[in-house]
Amino acid sequence: MSQAPLASFEPMIPQVAALLADDPTLQAFFNDLTPGYQREWARFIFGVKAAATQQRHVAVMKTVFQAGFKSKRAYDSRDKAAD
């Protein structure tokens, strides 16, 4: 994953929202996140070089949002026994 400062990913936030255009509910969820969460998602997706990895990260982001979590860290820390 990229070692670039988190702030350097802020210009990519609209690109993340565009990746969710096929699902207005998920796009609205992303747009309602604070800028800090949005930057984290931009880094998660665009901080990797391989297109296949970026696509996999987009799929992970959608799964996290569908589960109602704002961050991958919170999603990964959830009580998996309740799933």
CSV table of C-alpha atoms in Angstrom, one decimal:
chain,number,residue,atom,x,y,z
A,1,MET,CA,0.0,0.0,0.0
A,2,SER,CA,1.1,3.5,-0.7
A,3,GLN,CA,3.3,5.4,1.8
A,4,ALA,CA,2.1,8.8,0.4
A,5,PRO,CA,0.5,11.1,2.9
A,6,LEU,CA,-3.2,10.7,3.4
A,7,ALA,CA,-3.9,14.3,2.3
A,8,SER,CA,-2.4,13.5,-1.1
A,9,PHE,CA,-5.4,11.3,-1.9
A,10,GLU,CA,-8.0,14.0,-1.3
A,11,PRO,CA,-8.1,14.9,-5.1
A,12,MET,CA,-9.1,11.3,-5.8
A,13,ILE,CA,-12.3,11.4,-3.6
A,14,PRO,CA,-14.6,12.3,-6.5
A,15,GLN,CA,-13.1,9.3,-8.4
A,16,VAL,CA,-14.1,7.0,-5.5
A,17,ALA,CA,-17.7,8.4,-5.6
A,18,ALA,CA,-17.7,7.8,-9.3
A,19,LEU,CA,-16.8,4.1,-8.8
A,20,LEU,CA,-20.0,3.8,-6.7
A,21,ALA,CA,-22.2,5.4,-9.4
A,22,ASP,CA,-23.9,2.1,-10.2
A,23,ASP,CA,-25.3,1.9,-6.7
A,24,PRO,CA,-26.8,5.3,-5.5
A,25,THR,CA,-27.3,4.0,-2.0
A,26,LEU,CA,-23.6,3.1,-1.6
A,27,GLN,CA,-22.6,6.4,-3.3
A,28,ALA,CA,-24.8,8.4,-0.9
A,29,PHE,CA,-23.2,6.4,2.0
A,30,PHE,CA,-19.7,7.4,0.8
A,31,ASN,CA,-20.7,11.0,0.2
A,32,ASP,CA,-22.0,11.2,3.8
A,33,LEU,CA,-18.7,10.1,5.3
A,34,THR,CA,-16.4,12.6,6.8
A,35,PRO,CA,-13.5,13.8,4.6
A,36,GLY,CA,-11.1,11.7,6.7
A,37,TYR,CA,-12.9,8.4,5.9
A,38,GLN,CA,-13.2,9.4,2.3
A,39,ARG,CA,-9.4,10.0,2.1
A,40,GLU,CA,-8.8,6.6,3.7
A,41,TRP,CA,-10.9,4.9,1.0
A,42,ALA,CA,-9.2,6.9,-1.7
A,43,ARG,CA,-5.8,5.7,-0.4
A,44,PHE,CA,-7.1,2.1,0.0
A,45,ILE,CA,-8.2,2.0,-3.7
A,46,PHE,CA,-5.6,4.3,-5.4
A,47,GLY,CA,-2.6,3.6,-3.2
A,48,VAL,CA,-2.0,0.3,-5.0
A,49,LYS,CA,-0.6,0.1,-8.5
A,50,ALA,CA,-2.2,-3.0,-10.0
A,51,ALA,CA,-5.6,-2.5,-11.6
A,52,ALA,CA,-6.7,-6.0,-10.4
A,53,THR,CA,-5.9,-5.0,-6.8
A,54,GLN,CA,-7.8,-1.7,-7.2
A,55,GLN,CA,-10.8,-3.6,-8.5
A,56,ARG,CA,-10.6,-6.0,-5.5
A,57,HIS,CA,-10.4,-3.1,-3.1
A,58,VAL,CA,-13.5,-1.5,-4.7
A,59,ALA,CA,-15.3,-4.8,-4.1
A,60,VAL,CA,-14.1,-4.8,-0.5
A,61,MET,CA,-15.3,-1.2,0.0
A,62,LYS,CA,-18.7,-2.1,-1.3
A,63,THR,CA,-19.0,-5.1,1.1
A,64,VAL,CA,-18.0,-2.9,4.0
A,65,PHE,CA,-20.5,-0.2,3.1
A,66,GLN,CA,-23.3,-2.8,2.6
A,67,ALA,CA,-22.6,-4.1,6.1
A,68,GLY,CA,-23.0,-0.5,7.4
A,69,PHE,CA,-19.4,0.2,8.4
A,70,LYS,CA,-17.6,3.4,7.6
A,71,SER,CA,-14.1,1.9,7.5
A,72,LYS,CA,-12.4,-1.4,6.7
A,73,ARG,CA,-10.8,-1.3,10.1
A,74,ALA,CA,-14.1,-1.2,11.9
A,75,TYR,CA,-15.5,-3.9,9.6
A,76,ASP,CA,-12.5,-6.2,10.2
A,77,SER,CA,-12.9,-5.7,14.0
A,78,ARG,CA,-16.7,-6.5,14.0
A,79,ASP,CA,-18.0,-9.4,16.0
A,80,LYS,CA,-17.8,-12.2,13.4
A,81,ALA,CA,-19.8,-14.5,15.6
A,82,ALA,CA,-22.9,-12.3,15.0
A,83,ASP,CA,-22.6,-12.7,11.2
